[in-house]
Short mmCIF file of C-alpha atoms in Angstrom, two decimals:
data_model
loop_
_atom_site.label_atom_id
_atom_site.label_comp_id
_atom_site.label_asym_id
_atom_site.label_seq_id
_atom_site.Cartn_x
_atom_site.Cartn_y
_atom_site.Cartn_z
CA UNK A 330 -0.06 0.03 0.05
CA UNK A 331 2.78 2.37 1.23
CA UNK A 332 5.14 1.47 -1.75
CA UNK A 333 2.01 2.34 -4.77
CA UNK A 334 1.86 5.73 -3.25
CA UNK A 335 5.47 6.03 -2.96
CA UNK A 336 5.63 5.60 -6.70
CA UNK A 337 2.38 7.61 -7.24
CA UNK A 338 4.60 10.06 -5.95
CA UNK A 339 7.91 9.30 -7.92
CA UNK A 340 5.67 9.31 -11.40
CA UNK A 341 4.16 13.01 -10.03
CA UNK A 342 7.16 14.08 -10.39
CA UNK A 343 8.24 12.83 -13.71
CA UNK A 344 5.11 13.99 -15.32
CA UNK A 345 5.46 17.38 -16.18
CA UNK A 346 8.16 16.20 -18.01
CA UNK A 347 6.44 13.51 -19.59
CA UNK A 348 3.44 14.64 -20.46
CA UNK A 349 4.81 17.55 -23.55
CA UNK A 350 6.07 14.52 -25.57
CA UNK A 351 3.54 11.44 -25.31
CA UNK A 352 5.38 9.80 -28.20
CA UNK A 353 8.36 9.08 -26.12
CA UNK A 354 6.90 7.48 -23.23
CA UNK A 355 5.10 5.31 -25.52
CA UNK A 356 8.46 4.04 -27.24
CA UNK A 357 10.28 3.63 -24.25
CA UNK A 358 7.37 2.05 -22.59
CA UNK A 359 7.05 -0.89 -25.28
CA UNK A 360 10.80 -1.26 -26.16
CA UNK A 361 12.49 -2.18 -22.54
CA UNK A 362 10.92 -4.37 -20.40
CA UNK A 363 8.49 -2.67 -17.37
CA UNK A 364 10.76 -2.79 -14.75
CA UNK A 365 13.27 -0.27 -16.21
CA UNK A 366 10.62 2.42 -17.35
CA UNK A 367 9.81 2.45 -13.23
CA UNK A 368 12.96 3.07 -12.69
CA UNK A 369 14.02 5.37 -15.76
CA UNK A 370 10.41 7.53 -14.51
CA UNK A 371 12.18 7.40 -10.93
CA UNK A 372 15.80 8.60 -11.99
CA UNK A 373 13.60 11.48 -14.67
CA UNK A 374 11.72 12.57 -11.47
CA UNK A 375 15.01 13.26 -9.42
CA UNK A 376 16.89 14.44 -12.38
CA UNK A 377 14.39 17.00 -12.69
CA UNK A 378 14.21 18.08 -8.79
CA UNK A 379 18.08 18.31 -8.99
CA UNK A 380 18.08 20.53 -11.85
CA UNK A 381 15.41 22.45 -10.35
CA UNK A 382 17.75 22.96 -7.46
CA UNK A 383 20.68 23.89 -9.23
CA UNK A 384 18.69 26.46 -10.89
CA UNK A 385 17.52 28.09 -7.41
CA UNK A 386 20.94 27.78 -6.33
CA UNK A 387 22.21 29.83 -8.81
CA UNK A 388 19.95 32.45 -8.42
CA UNK A 389 20.74 32.72 -4.83
CA UNK A 390 24.03 33.35 -6.09
CA UNK A 391 23.17 35.97 -8.09
CA UNK A 392 20.93 37.53 -5.71
CA UNK A 393 23.36 37.56 -3.29
CA UNK A 394 26.06 38.94 -5.83
CA UNK A 395 23.29 41.60 -6.13
CA UNK A 396 23.17 42.49 -2.73
CA UNK A 397 26.78 42.43 -2.49
CA UNK A 398 26.73 44.78 -5.29
CA UNK A 399 23.99 47.10 -4.01
CA UNK A 400 25.56 47.45 -0.59
CA UNK A 401 28.71 48.42 -1.25
CA UNK A 402 27.04 50.77 -4.04
CA UNK A 403 24.99 52.52 -0.99
CA UNK A 404 27.60 53.28 1.24
CA UNK A 405 29.41 55.62 -0.97
CA UNK A 406 26.81 57.01 -1.93
CA UNK A 407 25.08 57.57 1.06
CA UNK A 408 27.59 59.47 2.33
CA UNK A 409 27.72 61.63 -0.84
CA UNK A 410 24.13 61.96 -0.88
CA UNK A 411 24.24 62.71 3.67
CA UNK A 412 26.73 65.33 2.73
CA UNK A 413 24.46 67.25 0.24
CA UNK A 414 21.72 67.77 3.00
CA UNK A 415 23.29 71.02 4.29
CA UNK A 416 22.44 72.97 1.71
CA UNK A 417 18.55 72.56 1.01
CA UNK A 418 18.13 73.14 4.29
CA UNK A 419 19.22 77.39 4.43
CA UNK A 420 16.77 77.29 1.27
CA UNK A 421 14.14 76.11 2.61
CA UNK A 422 14.58 78.58 5.64
CA UNK A 423 14.95 81.30 3.08
CA UNK A 424 12.63 80.62 0.39
CA UNK A 425 10.19 78.12 2.38
CA UNK A 426 8.54 74.83 1.34
CA UNK A 427 5.14 75.21 -0.02
CA UNK A 428 3.55 72.15 -1.71
CA UNK A 429 0.56 73.43 -1.40
CA UNK A 430 0.86 76.75 -3.32
CA UNK A 431 -1.46 77.13 -6.06
CA UNK A 432 -0.02 78.46 -9.66
CA UNK A 433 -1.20 78.07 -13.15
CA UNK A 434 2.13 75.73 -14.84
CA UNK A 435 3.04 73.27 -12.48
CA UNK A 436 6.05 71.26 -14.12
CA UNK A 437 6.47 67.84 -12.00
CA UNK A 438 9.65 66.43 -12.25
CA UNK A 439 9.80 62.49 -11.54
CA UNK A 440 13.05 61.23 -10.45
CA UNK A 441 13.37 57.84 -10.60
CA UNK A 442 16.37 55.20 -11.25
CA UNK A 443 17.30 53.39 -14.03
CA UNK A 444 17.18 50.15 -13.44
CA UNK A 445 14.32 47.61 -12.14
CA UNK A 446 14.76 44.89 -9.37
CA UNK A 447 14.51 47.85 -6.41
CA UNK A 448 11.32 47.26 -4.97
CA UNK A 449 8.54 49.53 -4.82
CA UNK A 450 10.57 53.04 -5.36
CA UNK A 451 10.19 53.77 -8.85
CA UNK A 452 6.15 52.73 -8.81
CA UNK A 453 5.81 54.80 -5.76
CA UNK A 454 7.82 58.40 -7.38
CA UNK A 455 5.21 57.80 -10.29
CA UNK A 456 2.08 56.97 -7.63
CA UNK A 457 3.27 60.10 -6.19
CA UNK A 458 3.81 61.75 -9.80
CA UNK A 459 0.25 60.84 -10.45
CA UNK A 460 -1.27 62.40 -7.50
CA UNK A 461 0.79 65.93 -7.37
CA UNK A 462 -0.41 65.38 -11.45
CA UNK A 463 -4.16 65.17 -10.18
CA UNK A 464 -4.21 67.11 -7.24
CA UNK A 465 -3.14 70.03 -9.24
CA UNK A 466 -5.32 69.60 -12.30
CA UNK A 467 -8.26 71.90 -13.20
CA UNK A 468 -9.56 74.66 -15.44
CA UNK A 469 -6.62 76.72 -17.33
CA UNK A 470 -3.73 74.85 -15.20
CA UNK A 471 -1.07 73.30 -17.01
CA UNK A 472 0.35 70.30 -15.90
CA UNK A 473 3.63 68.53 -17.25
CA UNK A 474 6.12 65.98 -16.66
CA UNK A 475 10.03 66.02 -16.75
CA UNK A 476 11.08 62.52 -16.43
CA UNK A 477 14.26 61.43 -15.07
CA UNK A 478 15.14 57.43 -15.10
CA UNK A 479 14.38 54.60 -17.56
CA UNK A 480 11.88 52.89 -14.90
CA UNK A 481 9.61 56.19 -14.18
CA UNK A 482 9.51 57.35 -18.14
CA UNK A 483 8.16 53.76 -19.32
CA UNK A 484 5.46 53.95 -16.80
CA UNK A 485 4.56 57.38 -18.01
CA UNK A 486 4.61 56.97 -21.14
CA UNK A 487 1.97 54.74 -21.30
CA UNK A 488 -1.18 56.89 -19.99
CA UNK A 489 0.57 60.45 -20.18
CA UNK A 490 2.16 60.59 -23.32
CA UNK A 491 1.15 63.81 -24.38
CA UNK A 492 1.86 66.13 -21.19
CA UNK A 493 5.87 65.02 -20.52
CA UNK A 494 8.36 67.27 -21.68
CA UNK A 495 11.65 65.91 -21.21
CA UNK A 496 12.95 62.86 -20.18
CA UNK A 497 16.66 62.01 -18.92
CA UNK A 498 18.04 59.25 -18.68
CA UNK A 499 21.33 56.73 -17.65
CA UNK A 500 21.42 59.53 -15.01
CA UNK A 501 23.50 56.61 -12.73
CA UNK A 502 25.89 54.94 -15.44
CA UNK A 503 28.41 57.97 -14.49
CA UNK A 504 28.63 58.91 -11.07
CA UNK A 505 27.01 61.88 -9.76
CA UNK A 506 29.03 65.03 -9.26
CA UNK A 507 27.78 69.12 -9.04
CA UNK A 508 29.88 70.57 -11.25
CA UNK A 509 32.80 69.65 -13.32
CA UNK A 510 35.02 70.70 -11.41
CA UNK A 511 36.64 68.00 -9.94
CA UNK A 512 36.83 66.06 -13.38
CA UNK A 513 39.51 63.42 -13.45
CA UNK A 514 41.38 62.27 -16.16
CA UNK A 515 38.67 59.20 -17.45
CA UNK A 516 35.96 59.60 -15.74
CA UNK A 517 33.05 61.11 -16.53
CA UNK A 518 30.55 62.93 -14.29
CA UNK A 519 27.13 63.52 -15.01
CA UNK A 520 26.76 67.31 -13.91
CA UNK A 521 23.69 68.01 -12.51
CA UNK A 522 23.90 71.58 -12.32
CA UNK A 523 23.90 71.35 -16.21
CA UNK A 524 20.88 69.06 -16.37
CA UNK A 525 18.83 71.43 -14.17
CA UNK A 526 20.00 74.14 -16.61
CA UNK A 527 18.68 71.89 -19.13
CA UNK A 528 15.33 71.74 -17.29
CA UNK A 529 15.28 75.64 -16.64
CA UNK A 530 15.91 76.48 -20.21
CA UNK A 531 14.19 74.45 -21.98
CA UNK A 532 10.27 74.06 -19.57
CA UNK A 533 8.34 76.98 -19.10
CA UNK A 534 6.93 76.52 -15.46
CA UNK A 535 5.66 78.64 -12.02
CA UNK A 536 6.10 75.97 -9.84
CA UNK A 537 8.30 72.77 -10.10
CA UNK A 538 7.96 69.82 -8.39
CA UNK A 539 10.00 67.22 -7.61
CA UNK A 540 9.33 63.84 -6.20
CA UNK A 541 11.71 61.26 -5.02
CA UNK A 542 12.49 58.93 -2.53
CA UNK A 543 14.05 60.23 0.37
CA UNK A 544 16.60 57.73 2.15
CA UNK A 545 16.06 57.81 5.90
CA UNK A 546 17.62 53.55 6.38
CA UNK A 547 18.53 51.28 4.64
CA UNK A 548 14.43 49.47 4.58
CA UNK A 549 12.54 53.03 5.19
CA UNK A 550 12.50 55.70 1.70
CA UNK A 551 9.86 58.71 2.50
CA UNK A 552 8.31 59.73 -1.12
CA UNK A 553 8.72 63.46 -1.21
CA UNK A 554 7.76 66.26 -2.77
CA UNK A 555 9.89 69.44 -3.00
CA UNK A 556 8.30 72.77 -4.67
CA UNK A 557 10.78 75.24 -6.25
CA UNK A 558 8.84 78.13 -7.44
CA UNK A 559 9.67 80.58 -10.47
CA UNK A 560 11.50 83.48 -9.46
CA UNK A 561 7.54 85.98 -10.59
CA UNK A 562 5.65 84.07 -8.73
CA UNK A 563 8.43 84.11 -5.61
CA UNK A 564 8.38 87.95 -5.60
CA UNK A 565 4.72 88.32 -5.94
CA UNK A 566 4.10 85.83 -3.04
CA UNK A 567 6.94 88.04 -0.88
CA UNK A 568 5.63 91.39 -1.47
CA UNK A 569 1.88 90.05 -1.19
CA UNK A 570 3.86 88.92 2.37
CA UNK A 571 2.01 85.43 1.90
CA UNK A 572 3.79 82.76 2.48
CA UNK A 573 7.85 83.65 1.50
CA UNK A 574 6.91 87.17 3.64
CA UNK A 575 10.00 86.79 5.84
CA UNK A 576 11.65 87.49 2.10
CA UNK A 577 11.20 91.38 2.62
CA UNK A 578 12.43 91.44 5.58
CA UNK A 579 16.13 91.38 3.84
CA UNK A 580 17.67 93.53 2.06
CA UNK A 581 18.69 92.48 -1.72
CA UNK A 582 22.10 93.16 -3.35
CA UNK A 583 24.62 92.16 -5.31
CA UNK A 584 22.71 93.21 -8.61
CA UNK A 585 20.57 95.70 -10.38
CA UNK A 586 17.41 94.15 -10.07
CA UNK A 587 15.65 92.60 -7.68
CA UNK A 588 14.22 90.28 -9.77
CA UNK A 589 17.63 89.41 -11.01
CA UNK A 590 18.60 88.58 -7.83
CA UNK A 591 16.03 85.95 -7.33
CA UNK A 592 16.24 84.74 -10.62
CA UNK A 593 19.55 83.56 -9.41
CA UNK A 594 18.78 82.44 -5.92
CA UNK A 595 15.56 80.14 -7.74
CA UNK A 596 18.41 78.42 -10.16
CA UNK A 597 20.89 77.55 -7.85
CA UNK A 598 17.82 76.60 -5.49
CA UNK A 599 16.46 74.51 -7.95
CA UNK A 600 19.99 73.02 -9.09
CA UNK A 601 21.23 72.21 -5.66
CA UNK A 602 17.61 70.39 -4.86
CA UNK A 603 18.11 68.42 -7.35
CA UNK A 604 21.23 67.34 -6.69
CA UNK A 605 20.40 66.35 -3.23
CA UNK A 606 16.90 64.50 -4.48
CA UNK A 607 18.76 62.52 -7.09
CA UNK A 608 21.70 61.48 -4.39
CA UNK A 609 18.95 60.87 -2.16
CA UNK A 610 16.77 58.38 -4.82
CA UNK A 611 20.15 57.02 -5.71
CA UNK A 612 20.92 55.95 -2.33
CA UNK A 613 17.25 54.63 -1.67
CA UNK A 614 17.44 52.58 -5.06
CA UNK A 615 20.62 51.13 -3.86
CA UNK A 616 18.40 50.65 -0.46
CA UNK A 617 15.63 49.10 -1.68
CA UNK A 618 17.95 46.50 -3.89
CA UNK A 619 20.10 45.34 -0.88
CA UNK A 620 16.36 44.51 0.74
CA UNK A 621 14.93 43.36 -1.96
CA UNK A 622 17.68 41.21 -3.02
CA UNK A 623 18.40 39.71 0.55
CA UNK A 624 14.68 38.68 0.91
CA UNK A 625 14.43 37.22 -2.56
CA UNK A 626 18.15 34.86 -1.57
CA UNK A 627 16.29 33.98 1.57
CA UNK A 628 13.45 32.81 -0.41
CA UNK A 629 15.96 31.53 -2.61
CA UNK A 630 17.34 29.56 0.33
CA UNK A 631 13.80 28.12 2.04
CA UNK A 632 12.54 27.13 -1.95
CA UNK A 633 16.48 25.17 -1.71
CA UNK A 634 15.78 23.50 1.58
CA UNK A 635 11.99 22.80 0.10
CA UNK A 636 13.13 21.16 -2.74
CA UNK A 637 16.13 19.64 -0.73
CA UNK A 638 13.51 17.58 0.72
CA UNK A 639 11.43 16.14 -1.99
CA UNK A 640 15.07 15.45 -3.70
CA UNK A 641 15.90 12.68 -0.59
CA UNK A 642 12.82 12.16 -0.17
CA UNK A 643 12.20 10.81 -4.06
CA UNK A 644 15.32 9.39 -3.36
CA UNK A 645 14.77 7.67 -0.19
CA UNK A 646 11.78 5.99 -1.53
CA UNK A 647 13.03 4.92 -4.89
CA UNK A 648 15.99 2.98 -2.59
CA UNK A 649 13.39 1.49 -0.38
CA UNK A 650 11.14 -0.05 -3.35
CA UNK A 651 14.49 -1.44 -4.92
CA UNK A 652 15.21 -2.82 -1.85
CA UNK A 653 12.19 -4.32 -1.10
CA UNK A 654 11.91 -5.79 -5.17
CA UNK A 655 14.94 -7.15 -4.14
CA UNK A 656 14.12 -8.69 -0.54
CA UNK A 657 11.03 -10.36 -2.45
CA UNK A 658 12.60 -11.64 -5.42
CA UNK A 659 15.24 -13.29 -3.12
CA UNK A 660 12.47 -14.04 -0.56
CA UNK A 661 10.53 -15.92 -3.57
CA UNK A 662 13.77 -17.70 -5.16
CA UNK A 663 14.01 -19.42 -1.48
CA UNK A 664 10.29 -20.49 -0.69
CA UNK B 1384 28.02 88.64 20.08
CA UNK B 1385 29.47 85.74 17.85
CA UNK B 1386 28.78 85.46 14.33
CA UNK B 1387 27.84 82.17 12.77
CA UNK B 1388 29.19 81.88 9.34
CA UNK B 1389 28.66 78.29 6.89
CA UNK B 1390 30.00 78.11 4.08
CA UNK B 1391 27.87 75.48 2.07
CA UNK B 1392 28.25 73.74 -1.19
CA UNK B 1393 25.90 71.12 -2.83
CA UNK B 1394 28.65 68.78 -2.10
CA UNK B 1395 29.57 69.27 1.20
CA UNK B 1396 29.55 71.70 4.34
CA UNK B 1397 32.69 73.27 3.93
CA UNK B 1398 32.64 75.90 6.63
CA UNK B 1399 30.90 75.65 10.43
CA UNK B 1400 31.90 77.61 13.16
CA UNK B 1401 31.93 81.30 14.92
CA UNK B 1402 34.13 84.19 12.84
CA UNK B 1403 34.93 87.39 14.49
CA UNK B 1404 34.56 89.23 11.03
CA UNK B 1405 33.97 88.42 7.16
CA UNK B 1406 35.14 89.64 4.01
CA UNK B 1407 32.41 88.95 1.12
CA UNK B 1408 32.86 89.47 -2.65
CA UNK B 1409 29.54 90.13 -3.64
CA UNK B 1410 28.77 91.38 -7.75
CA UNK B 1411 28.28 94.81 -6.60
CA UNK B 1412 31.89 95.19 -4.93
CA UNK B 1413 33.02 93.60 -1.18
CA UNK B 1414 31.20 94.00 1.63
CA UNK B 1415 32.70 93.36 5.07
CA UNK B 1416 30.27 92.05 7.82
CA UNK B 1417 30.73 92.24 11.67
CA UNK B 1418 28.12 90.99 14.30
CA UNK B 1419 24.68 93.08 14.24
CA UNK B 1420 24.81 93.52 10.66
CA UNK B 1421 21.47 93.97 9.38
CA UNK B 1422 19.76 91.60 7.16
CA UNK B 1423 20.93 90.97 3.65
CA UNK B 1424 20.67 88.23 0.80
CA UNK B 1425 23.01 89.14 -1.77
CA UNK B 1426 24.50 87.63 -4.63
CA UNK B 1427 28.29 86.39 -4.26
CA UNK B 1428 30.74 87.21 -6.95
CA UNK B 1429 33.30 84.36 -8.27
CA UNK B 1430 36.05 85.80 -5.59
CA UNK B 1431 37.72 85.69 -2.06
CA UNK B 1432 36.13 85.18 1.07
CA UNK B 1433 38.03 86.39 3.64
CA UNK B 1434 37.68 85.04 7.47
CA UNK B 1435 38.69 86.99 10.37
CA UNK B 1436 39.21 84.38 13.01
CA UNK B 1437 41.05 84.94 17.05
CA UNK B 1438 43.16 88.03 14.46
CA UNK B 1439 43.75 86.06 11.86
CA UNK B 1440 42.57 85.83 8.56
CA UNK B 1441 42.16 83.02 6.48
CA UNK B 1442 40.73 83.23 2.99
CA UNK B 1443 38.89 80.90 0.99
CA UNK B 1444 37.98 80.66 -3.11
CA UNK B 1445 34.85 80.91 -3.48
CA UNK B 1446 32.93 79.79 -7.01
CA UNK B 1447 29.61 81.99 -7.03
CA UNK B 1448 26.48 81.58 -5.33
CA UNK B 1449 24.31 83.34 -2.34
CA UNK B 1450 25.03 84.48 0.96
CA UNK B 1451 22.15 85.30 3.02
CA UNK B 1452 22.77 87.88 6.89
CA UNK B 1453 20.68 87.87 9.46
CA UNK B 1454 20.16 87.52 13.05
CA UNK B 1455 24.04 87.03 13.35
CA UNK B 1456 23.90 83.83 11.08
CA UNK B 1457 25.97 84.05 7.75
CA UNK B 1458 25.24 81.42 5.66
CA UNK B 1459 27.12 81.20 2.35
CA UNK B 1460 25.49 79.06 -0.31
CA UNK B 1461 28.32 78.70 -3.20
CA UNK B 1462 28.54 76.02 -6.09
CA UNK B 1463 31.87 75.20 -4.85
CA UNK B 1464 34.04 76.63 -2.21
CA UNK B 1465 38.46 75.73 -1.52
CA UNK B 1466 40.00 76.65 2.15
CA UNK B 1467 42.66 79.11 0.68
CA UNK B 1468 44.98 76.34 3.11
CA UNK B 1469 43.74 73.35 1.06
CA UNK B 1470 45.04 74.51 -2.54
CA UNK B 1471 48.24 73.93 -3.84
CA UNK B 1472 49.50 76.73 -4.83
CA UNK B 1473 51.83 75.40 -8.18
CA UNK B 1474 48.91 73.26 -9.17
CA UNK B 1475 46.38 76.87 -8.82
CA UNK B 1476 49.63 78.25 -10.95
CA UNK B 1477 48.98 75.78 -13.75
CA UNK B 1478 45.65 75.72 -13.90
CA UNK B 1479 45.83 79.47 -14.27
CA UNK B 1480 48.02 79.16 -17.22
CA UNK B 1481 45.84 77.23 -18.90
CA UNK B 1482 43.07 79.23 -18.48
CA UNK B 1483 44.76 81.98 -20.08
CA UNK B 1484 46.02 79.73 -22.95
CA UNK B 1485 42.17 78.87 -23.04
CA UNK B 1486 41.01 82.11 -23.25
CA UNK B 1487 43.12 83.27 -26.10
CA UNK B 1488 41.83 80.05 -27.97
CA UNK B 1489 38.29 80.49 -27.45
CA UNK B 1490 35.82 80.83 -30.45
CA UNK B 1491 32.36 82.00 -29.95
CA UNK B 1492 30.28 83.95 -27.73
CA UNK B 1493 29.79 80.79 -25.31
CA UNK B 1494 33.16 80.10 -25.45
CA UNK B 1495 34.51 82.48 -24.76
CA UNK B 1496 32.58 83.40 -22.02
CA UNK B 1497 33.12 80.39 -20.82
CA UNK B 1498 36.66 80.99 -20.95
CA UNK B 1499 36.96 83.95 -18.71
CA UNK B 1500 34.93 81.89 -16.38
CA UNK B 1501 36.83 79.39 -16.01
CA UNK B 1502 40.23 81.81 -15.73
CA UNK B 1503 38.04 83.86 -13.11
CA UNK B 1504 37.48 80.66 -11.27
CA UNK B 1505 41.25 79.62 -11.59
CA UNK B 1506 42.77 83.40 -10.87
CA UNK B 1507 40.60 83.71 -7.49
CA UNK B 1508 42.12 79.88 -6.39
CA UNK B 1509 45.45 81.50 -7.64
CA UNK B 1510 44.54 84.33 -5.39
CA UNK B 1511 43.63 81.96 -2.29
CA UNK B 1512 46.30 79.99 -2.01
CA UNK B 1513 48.32 82.82 -1.78
CA UNK B 1514 49.11 83.59 1.67
CA UNK B 1515 50.18 87.11 2.17
CA UNK B 1516 47.57 88.62 -0.32
#
């Protein structure tokens, strides 16, 4: 009874391999005697499990390696991200961060990674950007996207292609840097200030909203929106004593007009914010990838355990059947 | 009253501590700042920042940006900054020579403007690295 059950189990493992090609099964069961077929089936079943185990082991190796790579990249980029945090705080103190401001031309700068396999950070950016889009839409209002990174592009092109103004990809192929001064021979840096200039030149805006994942720890990333206002809006708000009333307390010096200074100031603010946002997002990406790869290597380990158990059980079963067959054969001869 | 100075660049924090006096080169000329200065926001040119600390003058090369002064807090936000003592004078001199050559070679409006900016940056670094000036 138990033997029959075990045999059934052996066959069950074999079926997926055999069923797509019934002709071979037929032939192999006709030509040799019945005994080799059964053991053959058992062999195939262990073979299948063994192959599966091998591939799972390989996948585990790959995910482990990816985790290591992400971890080492994370350490390098985390310090840079932390260093870049110093600058946006004084800007926020001076110009304020006013996500609730109501303006006509909104530009949403979505920052995402170029590669996948890093948890949900890319779809989070996209989701928040869509929410911002919906939040600020209305009659006589304009909403545009500026997309950084391959992944957000792929997701946003699908449903809001007409709103995408500018796409920049392959940010992380070269190390990120703010200015070109630390250009080392042979190493190409991505200059965020140049990138920001590109956006400012090519896109008309009243408010730029930068959407990115702020790095908090290796396992937690905060989707964040930073708002940068255009110089005209800043001036208007400061004079009307609205949200930026504090700015009027300062005497503005250094150029012919106040507008000129504000223009430079907002441009500088935007490039600094961008730099920080891009770095934070890159750090989050590495962190997310690290934890995603960690959990997938753990899952691969669990799977391997289960497969090993099945493999050993089938192997044991085939040995047991063979033993019983030999013993019963021998006892038949004796008796 | 003490004066707090912080010099920030996108890459790092260059200076963050108390000072006695600073001289800042703005777009409309140099301004000296002592404690209890009136609040101003100003554009900062490519030029030298002089810092007085314990009656000694330190120099720093600033690569353009903004400064906000108020409430005895000075926040200087610049594209890049380097302490004079961190600059290698020979290297700075070489860069200046290269920049001078580039200005002569430059053709077209854009290139000329860029070469001139590079020259000013190089000149500032040489000045900052020179402790006597």
